[in-house]
CSV table of C-alpha atoms and ligand atoms in Angstrom, one decimal:
chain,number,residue,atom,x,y,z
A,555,UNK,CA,19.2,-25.3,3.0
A,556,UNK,CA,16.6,-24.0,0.7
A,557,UNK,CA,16.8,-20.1,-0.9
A,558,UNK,CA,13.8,-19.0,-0.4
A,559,UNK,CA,11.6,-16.1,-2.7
A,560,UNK,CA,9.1,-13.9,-1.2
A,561,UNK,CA,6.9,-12.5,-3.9
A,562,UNK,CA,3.6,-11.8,-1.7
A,563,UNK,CA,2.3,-8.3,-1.4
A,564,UNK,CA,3.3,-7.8,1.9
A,565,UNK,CA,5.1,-8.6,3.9
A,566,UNK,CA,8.1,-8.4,1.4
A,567,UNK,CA,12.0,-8.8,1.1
A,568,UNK,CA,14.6,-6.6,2.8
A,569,UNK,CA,17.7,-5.9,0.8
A,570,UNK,CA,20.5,-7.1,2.8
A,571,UNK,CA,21.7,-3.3,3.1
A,572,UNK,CA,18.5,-3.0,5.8
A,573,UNK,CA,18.8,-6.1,7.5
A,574,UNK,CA,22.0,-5.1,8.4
A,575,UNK,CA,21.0,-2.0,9.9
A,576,UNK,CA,18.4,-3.7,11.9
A,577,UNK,CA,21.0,-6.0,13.7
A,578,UNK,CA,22.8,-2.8,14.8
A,579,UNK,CA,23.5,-2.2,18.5
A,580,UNK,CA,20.4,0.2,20.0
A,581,UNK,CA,21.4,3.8,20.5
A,582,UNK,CA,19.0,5.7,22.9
A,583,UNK,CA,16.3,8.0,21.3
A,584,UNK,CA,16.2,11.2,22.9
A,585,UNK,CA,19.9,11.8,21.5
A,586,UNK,CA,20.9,13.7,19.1
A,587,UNK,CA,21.7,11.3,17.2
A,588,UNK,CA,18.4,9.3,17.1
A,589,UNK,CA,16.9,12.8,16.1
A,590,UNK,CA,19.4,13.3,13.1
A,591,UNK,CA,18.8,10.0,11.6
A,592,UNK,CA,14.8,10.6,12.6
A,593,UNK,CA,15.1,14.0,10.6
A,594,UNK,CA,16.9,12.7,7.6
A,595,UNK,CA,14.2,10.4,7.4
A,596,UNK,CA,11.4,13.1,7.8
A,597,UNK,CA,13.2,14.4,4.4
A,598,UNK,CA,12.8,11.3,2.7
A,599,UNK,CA,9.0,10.9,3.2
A,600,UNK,CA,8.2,13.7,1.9
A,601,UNK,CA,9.9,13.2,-1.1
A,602,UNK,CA,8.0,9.5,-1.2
A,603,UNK,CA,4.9,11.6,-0.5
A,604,UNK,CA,5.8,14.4,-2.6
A,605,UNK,CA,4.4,17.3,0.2
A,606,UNK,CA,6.1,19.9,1.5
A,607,UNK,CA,4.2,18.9,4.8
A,608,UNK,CA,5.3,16.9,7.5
A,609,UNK,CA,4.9,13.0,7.7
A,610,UNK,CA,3.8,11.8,11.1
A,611,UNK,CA,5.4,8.3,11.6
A,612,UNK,CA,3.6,5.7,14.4
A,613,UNK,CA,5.4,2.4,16.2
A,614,UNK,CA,2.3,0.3,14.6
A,615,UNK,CA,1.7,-2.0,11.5
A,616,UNK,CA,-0.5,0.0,8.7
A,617,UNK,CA,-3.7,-0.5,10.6
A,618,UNK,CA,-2.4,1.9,13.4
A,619,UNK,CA,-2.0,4.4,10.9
A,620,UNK,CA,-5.6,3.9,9.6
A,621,UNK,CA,-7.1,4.0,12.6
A,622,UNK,CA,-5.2,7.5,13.6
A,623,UNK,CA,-7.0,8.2,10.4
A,624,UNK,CA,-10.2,7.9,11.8
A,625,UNK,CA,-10.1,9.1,15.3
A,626,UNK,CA,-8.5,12.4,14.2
A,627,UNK,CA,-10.7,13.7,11.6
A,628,UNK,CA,-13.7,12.6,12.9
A,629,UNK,CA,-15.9,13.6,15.9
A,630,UNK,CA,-19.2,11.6,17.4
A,631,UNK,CA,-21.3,10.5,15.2
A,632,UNK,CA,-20.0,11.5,11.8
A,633,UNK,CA,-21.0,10.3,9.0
A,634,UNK,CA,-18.5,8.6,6.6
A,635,UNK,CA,-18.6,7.2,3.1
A,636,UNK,CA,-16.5,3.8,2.8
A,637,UNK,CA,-15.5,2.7,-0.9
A,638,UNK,CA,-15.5,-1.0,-0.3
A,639,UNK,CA,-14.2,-3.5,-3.1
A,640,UNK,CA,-12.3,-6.1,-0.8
A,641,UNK,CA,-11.1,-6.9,2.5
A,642,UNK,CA,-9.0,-3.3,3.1
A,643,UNK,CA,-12.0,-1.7,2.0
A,644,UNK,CA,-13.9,-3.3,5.1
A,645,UNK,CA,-11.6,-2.1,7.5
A,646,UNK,CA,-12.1,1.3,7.0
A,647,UNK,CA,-15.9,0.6,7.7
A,648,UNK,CA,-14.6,-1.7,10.7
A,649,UNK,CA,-12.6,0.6,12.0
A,650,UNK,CA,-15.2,3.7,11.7
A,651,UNK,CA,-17.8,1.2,12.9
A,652,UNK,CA,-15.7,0.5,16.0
A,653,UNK,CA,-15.7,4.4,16.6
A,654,UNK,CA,-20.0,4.4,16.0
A,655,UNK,CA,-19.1,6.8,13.4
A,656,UNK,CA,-22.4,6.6,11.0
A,657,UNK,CA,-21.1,4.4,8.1
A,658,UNK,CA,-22.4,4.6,4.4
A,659,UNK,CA,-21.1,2.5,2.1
A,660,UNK,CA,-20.8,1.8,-1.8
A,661,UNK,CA,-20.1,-1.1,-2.6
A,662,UNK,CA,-18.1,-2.1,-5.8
A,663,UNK,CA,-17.4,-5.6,-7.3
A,664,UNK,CA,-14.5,-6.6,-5.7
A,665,UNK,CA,-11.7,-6.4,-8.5
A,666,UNK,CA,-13.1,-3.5,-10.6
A,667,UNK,CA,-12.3,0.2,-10.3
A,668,UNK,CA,-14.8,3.4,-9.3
A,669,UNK,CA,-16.0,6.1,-11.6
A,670,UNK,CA,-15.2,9.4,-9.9
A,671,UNK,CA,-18.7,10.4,-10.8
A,672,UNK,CA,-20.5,8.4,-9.0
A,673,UNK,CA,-18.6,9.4,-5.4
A,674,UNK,CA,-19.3,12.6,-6.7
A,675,UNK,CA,-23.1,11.9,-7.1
A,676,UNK,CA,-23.1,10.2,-3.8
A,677,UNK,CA,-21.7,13.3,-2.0
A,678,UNK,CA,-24.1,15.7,-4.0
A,679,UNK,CA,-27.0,13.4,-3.0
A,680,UNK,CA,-25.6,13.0,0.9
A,681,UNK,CA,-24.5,16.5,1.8
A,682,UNK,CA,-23.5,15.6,5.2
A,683,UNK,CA,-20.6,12.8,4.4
A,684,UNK,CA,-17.5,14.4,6.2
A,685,UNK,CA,-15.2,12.1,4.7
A,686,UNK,CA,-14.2,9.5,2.0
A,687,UNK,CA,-12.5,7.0,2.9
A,688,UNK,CA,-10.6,4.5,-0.2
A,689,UNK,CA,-7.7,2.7,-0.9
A,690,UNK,CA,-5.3,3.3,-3.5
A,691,UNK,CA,-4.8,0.2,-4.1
A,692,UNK,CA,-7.4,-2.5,-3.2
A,693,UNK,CA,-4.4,-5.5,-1.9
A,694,UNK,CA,-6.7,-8.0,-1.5
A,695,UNK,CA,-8.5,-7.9,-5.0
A,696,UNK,CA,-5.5,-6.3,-6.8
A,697,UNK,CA,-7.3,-3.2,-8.3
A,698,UNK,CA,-6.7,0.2,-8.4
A,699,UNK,CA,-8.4,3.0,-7.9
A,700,UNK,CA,-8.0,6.3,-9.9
A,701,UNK,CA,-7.0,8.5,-6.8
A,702,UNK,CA,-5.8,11.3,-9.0
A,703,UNK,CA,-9.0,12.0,-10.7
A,704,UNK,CA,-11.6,11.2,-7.3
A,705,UNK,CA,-9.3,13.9,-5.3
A,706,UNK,CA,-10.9,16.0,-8.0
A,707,UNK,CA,-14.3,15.6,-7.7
A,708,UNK,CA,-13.8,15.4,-3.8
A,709,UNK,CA,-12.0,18.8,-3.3
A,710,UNK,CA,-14.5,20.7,-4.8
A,711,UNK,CA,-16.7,19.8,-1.5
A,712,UNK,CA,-15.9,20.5,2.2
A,713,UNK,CA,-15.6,16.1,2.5
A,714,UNK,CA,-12.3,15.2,3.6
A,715,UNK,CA,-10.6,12.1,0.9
A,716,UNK,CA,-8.7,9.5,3.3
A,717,UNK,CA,-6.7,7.4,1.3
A,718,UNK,CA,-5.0,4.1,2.5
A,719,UNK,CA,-2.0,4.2,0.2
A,720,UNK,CA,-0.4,1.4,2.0
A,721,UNK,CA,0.4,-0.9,-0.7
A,722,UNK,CA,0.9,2.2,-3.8
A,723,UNK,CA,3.6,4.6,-1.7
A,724,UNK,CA,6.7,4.2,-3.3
A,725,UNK,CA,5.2,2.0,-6.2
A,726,UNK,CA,3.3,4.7,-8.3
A,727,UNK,CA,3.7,8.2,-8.1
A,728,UNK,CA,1.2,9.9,-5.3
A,729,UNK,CA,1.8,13.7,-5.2
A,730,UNK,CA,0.1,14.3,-2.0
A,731,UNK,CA,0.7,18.4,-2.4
A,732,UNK,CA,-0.9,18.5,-6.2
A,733,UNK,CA,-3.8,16.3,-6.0
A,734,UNK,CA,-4.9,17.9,-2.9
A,735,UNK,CA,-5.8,15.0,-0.9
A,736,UNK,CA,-6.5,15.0,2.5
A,737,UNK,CA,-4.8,12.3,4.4
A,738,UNK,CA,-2.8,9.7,3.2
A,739,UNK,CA,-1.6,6.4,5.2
A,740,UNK,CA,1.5,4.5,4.5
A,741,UNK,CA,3.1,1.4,6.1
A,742,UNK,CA,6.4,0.2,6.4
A,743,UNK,CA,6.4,-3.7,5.1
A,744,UNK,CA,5.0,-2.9,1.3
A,745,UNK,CA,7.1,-1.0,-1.2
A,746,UNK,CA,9.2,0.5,1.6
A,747,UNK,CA,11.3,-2.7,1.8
A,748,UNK,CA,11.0,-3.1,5.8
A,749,UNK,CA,9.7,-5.5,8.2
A,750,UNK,CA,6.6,-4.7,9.2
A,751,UNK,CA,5.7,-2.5,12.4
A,752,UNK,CA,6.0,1.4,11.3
A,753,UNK,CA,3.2,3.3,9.9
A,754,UNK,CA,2.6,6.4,8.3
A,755,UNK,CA,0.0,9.5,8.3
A,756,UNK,CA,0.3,12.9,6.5
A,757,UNK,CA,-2.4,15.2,6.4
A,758,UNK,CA,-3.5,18.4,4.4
A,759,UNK,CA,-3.9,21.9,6.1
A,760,UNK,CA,-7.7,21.8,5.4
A,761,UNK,CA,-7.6,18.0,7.4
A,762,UNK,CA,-5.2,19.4,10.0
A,763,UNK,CA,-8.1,22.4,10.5
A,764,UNK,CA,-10.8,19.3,11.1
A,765,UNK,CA,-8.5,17.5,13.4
A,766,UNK,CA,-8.8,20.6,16.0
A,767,UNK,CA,-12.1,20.1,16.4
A,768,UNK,CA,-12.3,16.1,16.4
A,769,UNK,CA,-13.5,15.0,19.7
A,770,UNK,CA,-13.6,11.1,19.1
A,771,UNK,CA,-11.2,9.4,21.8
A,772,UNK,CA,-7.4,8.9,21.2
A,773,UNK,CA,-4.6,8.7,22.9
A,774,UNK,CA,-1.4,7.0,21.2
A,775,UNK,CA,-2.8,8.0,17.9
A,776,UNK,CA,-2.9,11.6,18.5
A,777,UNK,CA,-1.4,13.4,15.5
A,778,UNK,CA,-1.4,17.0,17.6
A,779,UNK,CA,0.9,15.5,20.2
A,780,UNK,CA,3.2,13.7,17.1
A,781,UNK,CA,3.5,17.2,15.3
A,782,UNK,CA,4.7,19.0,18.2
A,783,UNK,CA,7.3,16.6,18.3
A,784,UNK,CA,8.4,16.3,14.8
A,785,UNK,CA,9.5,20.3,15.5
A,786,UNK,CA,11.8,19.1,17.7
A,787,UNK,CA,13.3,16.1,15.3
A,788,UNK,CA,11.4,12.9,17.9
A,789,UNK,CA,8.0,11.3,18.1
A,790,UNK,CA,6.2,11.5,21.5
A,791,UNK,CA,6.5,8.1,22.6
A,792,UNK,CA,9.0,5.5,22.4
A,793,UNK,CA,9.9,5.1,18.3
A,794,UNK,CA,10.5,1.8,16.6
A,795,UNK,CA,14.2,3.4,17.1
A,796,UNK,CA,15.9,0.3,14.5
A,797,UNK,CA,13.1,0.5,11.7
A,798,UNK,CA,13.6,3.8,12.1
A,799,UNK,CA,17.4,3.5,11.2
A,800,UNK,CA,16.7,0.8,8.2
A,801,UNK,CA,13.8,3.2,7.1
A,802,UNK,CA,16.8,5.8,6.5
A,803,UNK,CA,19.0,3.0,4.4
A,804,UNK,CA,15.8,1.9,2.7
A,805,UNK,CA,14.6,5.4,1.8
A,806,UNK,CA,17.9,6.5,1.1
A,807,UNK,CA,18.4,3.5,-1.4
A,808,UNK,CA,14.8,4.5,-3.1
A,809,UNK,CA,16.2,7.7,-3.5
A,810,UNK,CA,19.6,6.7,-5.3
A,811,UNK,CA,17.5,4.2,-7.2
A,812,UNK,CA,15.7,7.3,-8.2
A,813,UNK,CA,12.1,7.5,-7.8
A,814,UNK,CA,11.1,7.8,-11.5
A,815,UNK,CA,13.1,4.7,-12.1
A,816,UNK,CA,11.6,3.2,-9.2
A,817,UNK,CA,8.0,3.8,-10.6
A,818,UNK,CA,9.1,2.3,-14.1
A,819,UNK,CA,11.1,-0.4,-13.3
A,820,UNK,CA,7.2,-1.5,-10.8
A,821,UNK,CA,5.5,-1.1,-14.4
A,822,UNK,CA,7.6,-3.1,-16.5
A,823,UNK,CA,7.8,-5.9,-13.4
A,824,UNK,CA,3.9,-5.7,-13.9
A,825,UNK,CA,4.0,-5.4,-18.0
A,826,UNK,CA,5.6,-8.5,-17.8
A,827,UNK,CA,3.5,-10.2,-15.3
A,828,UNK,CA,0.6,-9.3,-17.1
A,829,UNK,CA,2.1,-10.7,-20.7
A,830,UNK,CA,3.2,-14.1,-19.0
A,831,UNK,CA,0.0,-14.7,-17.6
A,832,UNK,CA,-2.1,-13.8,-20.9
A,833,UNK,CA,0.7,-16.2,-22.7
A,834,UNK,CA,-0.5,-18.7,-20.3
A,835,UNK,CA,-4.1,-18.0,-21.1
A,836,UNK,CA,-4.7,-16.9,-17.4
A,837,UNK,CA,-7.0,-13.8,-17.0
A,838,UNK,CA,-6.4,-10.8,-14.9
A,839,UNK,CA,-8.7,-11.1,-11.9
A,840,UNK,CA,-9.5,-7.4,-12.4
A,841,UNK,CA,-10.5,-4.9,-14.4
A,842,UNK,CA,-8.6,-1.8,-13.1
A,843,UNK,CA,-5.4,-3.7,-12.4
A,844,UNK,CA,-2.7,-2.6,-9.6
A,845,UNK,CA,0.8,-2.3,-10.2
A,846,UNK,CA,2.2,-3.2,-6.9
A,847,UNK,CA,0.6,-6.8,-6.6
A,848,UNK,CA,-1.2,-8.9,-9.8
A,849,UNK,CA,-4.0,-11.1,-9.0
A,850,UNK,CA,-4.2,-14.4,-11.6
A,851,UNK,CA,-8.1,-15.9,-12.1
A,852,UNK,CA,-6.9,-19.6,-11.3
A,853,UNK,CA,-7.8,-21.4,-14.7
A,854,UNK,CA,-11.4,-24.1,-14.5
A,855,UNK,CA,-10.3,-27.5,-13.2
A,856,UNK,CA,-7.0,-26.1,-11.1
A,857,UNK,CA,-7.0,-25.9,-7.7
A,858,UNK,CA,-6.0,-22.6,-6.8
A,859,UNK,CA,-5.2,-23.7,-3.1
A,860,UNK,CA,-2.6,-26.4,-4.0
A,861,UNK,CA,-1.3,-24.0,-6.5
A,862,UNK,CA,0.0,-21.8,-3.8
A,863,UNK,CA,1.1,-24.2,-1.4
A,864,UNK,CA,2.5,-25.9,-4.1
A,865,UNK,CA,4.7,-22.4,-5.2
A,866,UNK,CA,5.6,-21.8,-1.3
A,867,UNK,CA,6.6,-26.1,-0.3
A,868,UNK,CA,8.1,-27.1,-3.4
A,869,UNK,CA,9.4,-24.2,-5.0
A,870,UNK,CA,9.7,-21.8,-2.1
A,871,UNK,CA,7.8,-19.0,-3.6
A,872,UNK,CA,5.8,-17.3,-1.5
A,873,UNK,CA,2.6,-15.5,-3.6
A,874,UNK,CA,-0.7,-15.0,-1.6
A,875,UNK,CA,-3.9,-16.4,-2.3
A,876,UNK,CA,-7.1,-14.8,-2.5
A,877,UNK,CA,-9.5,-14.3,1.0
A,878,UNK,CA,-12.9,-14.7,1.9
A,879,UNK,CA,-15.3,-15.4,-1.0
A,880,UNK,CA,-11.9,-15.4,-3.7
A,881,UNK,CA,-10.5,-18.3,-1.6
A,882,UNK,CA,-8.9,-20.4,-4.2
A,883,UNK,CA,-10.2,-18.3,-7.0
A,884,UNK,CA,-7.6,-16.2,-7.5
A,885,UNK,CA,-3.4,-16.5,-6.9
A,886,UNK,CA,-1.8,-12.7,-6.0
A,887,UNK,CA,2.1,-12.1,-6.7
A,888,UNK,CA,3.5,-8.7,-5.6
A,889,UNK,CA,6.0,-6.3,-7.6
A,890,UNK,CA,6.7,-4.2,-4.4
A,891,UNK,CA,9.9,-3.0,-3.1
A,892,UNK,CA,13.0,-4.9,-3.6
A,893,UNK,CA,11.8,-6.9,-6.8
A,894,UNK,CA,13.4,-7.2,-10.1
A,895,UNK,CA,13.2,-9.1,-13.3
A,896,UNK,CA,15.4,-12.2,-11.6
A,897,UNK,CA,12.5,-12.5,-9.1
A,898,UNK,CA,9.7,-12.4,-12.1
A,899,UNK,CA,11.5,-15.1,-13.8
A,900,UNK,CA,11.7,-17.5,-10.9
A,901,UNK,CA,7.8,-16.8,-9.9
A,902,UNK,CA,7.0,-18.0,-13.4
A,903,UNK,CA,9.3,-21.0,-14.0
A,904,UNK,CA,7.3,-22.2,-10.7
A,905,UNK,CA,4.2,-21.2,-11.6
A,906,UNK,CA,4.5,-23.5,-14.7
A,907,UNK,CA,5.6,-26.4,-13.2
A,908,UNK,CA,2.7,-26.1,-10.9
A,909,UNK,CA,0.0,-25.7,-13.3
A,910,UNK,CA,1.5,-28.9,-15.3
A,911,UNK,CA,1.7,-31.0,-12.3
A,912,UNK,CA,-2.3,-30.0,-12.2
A,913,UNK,CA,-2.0,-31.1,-16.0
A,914,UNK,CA,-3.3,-27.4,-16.6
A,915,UNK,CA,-3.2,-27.3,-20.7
A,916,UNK,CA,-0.3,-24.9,-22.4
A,917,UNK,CA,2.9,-24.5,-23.8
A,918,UNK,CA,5.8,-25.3,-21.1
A,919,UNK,CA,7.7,-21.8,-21.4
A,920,UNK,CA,5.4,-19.7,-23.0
A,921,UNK,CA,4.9,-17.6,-19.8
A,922,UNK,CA,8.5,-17.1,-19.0
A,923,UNK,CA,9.0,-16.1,-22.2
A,924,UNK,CA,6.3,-13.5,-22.7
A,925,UNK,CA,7.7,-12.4,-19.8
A,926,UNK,CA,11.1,-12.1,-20.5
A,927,UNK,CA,10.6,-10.2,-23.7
A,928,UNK,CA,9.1,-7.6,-21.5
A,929,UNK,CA,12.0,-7.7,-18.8
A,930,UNK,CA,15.0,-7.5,-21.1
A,931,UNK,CA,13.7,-5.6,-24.4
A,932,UNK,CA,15.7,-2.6,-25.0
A,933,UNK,CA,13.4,-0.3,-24.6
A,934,UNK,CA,12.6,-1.4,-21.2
A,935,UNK,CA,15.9,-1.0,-20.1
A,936,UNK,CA,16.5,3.1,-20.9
B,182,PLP,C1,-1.0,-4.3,3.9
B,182,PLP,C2,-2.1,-3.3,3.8
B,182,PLP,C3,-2.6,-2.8,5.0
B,182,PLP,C4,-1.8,-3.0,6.3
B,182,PLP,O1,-2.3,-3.6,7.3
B,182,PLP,P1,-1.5,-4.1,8.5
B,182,PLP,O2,-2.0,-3.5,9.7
B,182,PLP,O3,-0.1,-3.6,8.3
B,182,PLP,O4,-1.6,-5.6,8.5
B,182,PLP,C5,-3.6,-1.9,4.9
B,182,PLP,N1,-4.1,-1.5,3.7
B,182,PLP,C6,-3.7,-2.0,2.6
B,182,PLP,C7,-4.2,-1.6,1.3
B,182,PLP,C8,-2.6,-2.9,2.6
B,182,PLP,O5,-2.2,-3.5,1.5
C-alpha cells in the first residue's frame, strides 16, 4: 500500500468529488437530462474562458482540439506561422504539415519567451500568413508566452492568433472576449482536474467568419456541425457523457473555489517552487517562466534521469522529465488543478533526499523551508 503523489503537468489528480462522479451509473445522452448537465457546463466554460461565446467541447485528448483548430480555419494551401519553442510548439507545425498547409516557422530557444514585435515584424514582412499559431504555455520547456500583449500586435492584421491554452486555462486568467483572440484550445486533464479525453475549442466572430469559407477536409472536427448542436444543449456525436458529468463537479468546484483565488493560490504554489529551488541553488530552466508547471536545470554532476525515477519509485512522486534534446537536463513539477501547499511540501522533502543520495552539495531543508515561508506567510493566505 503506497500513497501515491502526482505532481506532473498532465495528466494530474482528480479530487475525489470527480472520481466519484465518474463511477456513476450512465444515463443516456439525448435526454434531458444529459443536456441540462451538458448546458450547465456550457456556463462554466465560459466563465473559465471569460467569452460570452460558446465553447465547443470534443470526445478527444487536447490534440483533437488542436487539430479542429487547423482544419477549420484553414483552406488548401494556407500559409501559417508556427511559434515553436518545444515539443507543443512542433505539433502545431505537425499537424498543419499533415494538412500541406504551407508552414513558416520561428523558431525560439526552447525555454525563453517571444517579443511581440518580432511576430509583428514577421507578419509585416510576410503579408500572406493567415494565421498564428502559439501556445500559451510552452509544457514541455515550462515557458510562457505573453498572449495578452501578441493578441495585440496580431489583431491589428487580418491573421487569425490560435492559441493552444491547454496547460494555462484555469491557471492564469485568459479573457478570451478582451484580448480579442481568435481561437483558443483547452483540454480536460491539465488545470481542469479530469482524466484525460475531453477537449475544448472556442472561437472569435472574426475566426467563425474564416471557418465558412475553410475547405480543408474534416469530418468529426467540424465546429459548424458542433454549434448547431450546442443551440439545442448536445454535441453532434456521441459525448464523453461521464467526463461530461465530472467536468460539471470539477467546474463547479473551480467556481466555488473562486477563480481569482484559483489564479492566486497557482502563483504562490509557483512563488514557492521558484524560492525552494533558488534555496537549493537550482536554476529555473527558463527565462519567461510558466505558472502551471516549473522546469528545474538539474545541477552539474546529477543525473537528472535517476532523479525522476528516483522521486516516482522511492518516493512516489510523480514529476516529468524533460524530452528530446532536454532529456535529463531538466526535472518539470506541475502546480495545475487540484494542488496545494501539502503537495509542494511533499515534492520538496523528496526532491532533497534525492539530490543527497546523488551527494548533490546543500543544506538538508533549505528548500522546504524557502518554500514554506512562501506557502504559509500571512500575506499569502488573504
Ligand atoms: C498537455 C498538452 C497538450 C495535450 O495533448 P494531448 O493530446 O492531450 O496529449 C497540448 N498542448 C499543451 C501545451 C499541453 O500542455
Amino acid at each position: 500500500m503506497r500513497k501515491k503523489y502526482l505532481l506532473a503537468p498532465g495528466p494530474v489528480q482528480a479530487p475525489p468529488e470527480v472520481l466519484a462522479e465518474l463511477a456513476k451509473p450512465l444515463i443516456h445522452h439525448r435526454t434531458e437530462q444529459f443536456e441540462n448537465i451538458f448546458f450547465q457546463t456550457q456556463s462554466l466554460l465560459k466563465e473559465l474562458f471569460m467569452t460570452k461565446l460558446p465553447v465547443i467541447t470534443f470526445a478527444a485528448s487536447g490534440t483533437g482540439a488542436m487539430e479542429a483548430a487547423v482544419v477549420n480555419f484553414h483552406s488548401e494551401a494556407d500559409e501559417v506561422l508556427v511559434i515553436r519553442g518545444g515539443k507543443f510548439g512542433e505539433r502545431w507545425g505537425n499537424i498543419s504539415e499533415a494538412y500541406k498547409l504551407k508552414v513558416h516557422y520561428i523558431d525560439i530557444k526552447w525555454g525563453s519567451g517571444i517579443k511581440p514585435e518580432e511576430i509583428e515584424k514577421y507578419l509585416n514582412i510576410n503579408k500572406n500568413i493567415k494565421s498564428v499559431m502559439i501556445q500559451y504555455v510552452e509544457t514541455s520547456t515550462a515557458a510562457m508566452y505573453d498572449i495578452e500583449n501578441i493578441a495585440k500586435v496580431v489583431t491589428k492584421t487580418n491573421t487569425l492568433l490560435i492559441v493552444d491554452a491547454i496547460s494555462a486555462l484555469g491557471v492564469v486568467p485568459l479573457p478570451a472576449d478582451d484580448w480579442k483572440i481568435d481561437v483558443i484550445v483547452g483540454g480536460s486533464q491539465k488545470s481542469l482536474m479530469l482524466p484525460p479525453g475531453l477537449s475544448f475549442l472556442w472561437c472569435s466572430q472574426k475566426a467563425l467568419s474564416v471557418s465558412e469559407k475553410s475547405n480543408l477536409p474534416k469530418f468529426y472536427f467540424n465546429i459548424k456541425k458542433e454549434l448547431k448542436a450546442l443551440e439545442k444543449k448536445t454535441t453532434a456525436w456521441t459525448p464523453a457523457i461521464s467526463l461530461i458529468g465530472a467536468l460539471n463537479t470539477s467546474l463547479t468546484m473551480m467556481k466555488s473555489y473562486g477563480w481569482e483565488n484559483l489564479f492566486k493560490k497557482n502563483k504562490k504554489l509557483m512563488t514557492a517552487i521558484h524560492n525552494g529551488l533558488k534555496a537549493l541553488n537550482i536554476e529555473l530552466f527558463s527565462s519567461s517562466p510558466a505558472v502551471s508547471v516549473t522546469a528545474g536545470a538539474v545541477p552539474q554532476n546529477v543525473d537528472g534521469v535517476k532523479l525522476v525515477k528516483d522521486m516516482k519509485d522511492i518516493h512516489a512522486v510523480t514529476i516529468a522529465g524533460g524530452q528530446d534534446e532536454l532529456k535529463g537536463k531538466i526535472f518539470r513539477v506541475g502546480t495545475l488543478g487540484y494542488v496545494d501547499s501539502s503537495d509542494i511540501i511533499v515534492f520538496f522533502a523528496a526532491l532533497e533526499a534525492c539530490l543527497k543520495s546523488q551527494n548533490y552539495k546543500f543544506n538538508l531543508g533549505a528548500g522546504l523551508s524557502a518554500a514554506e515561508k512562501v506557502l504559509y506567510s500571512e500575506e499569502n493566505n488573504a
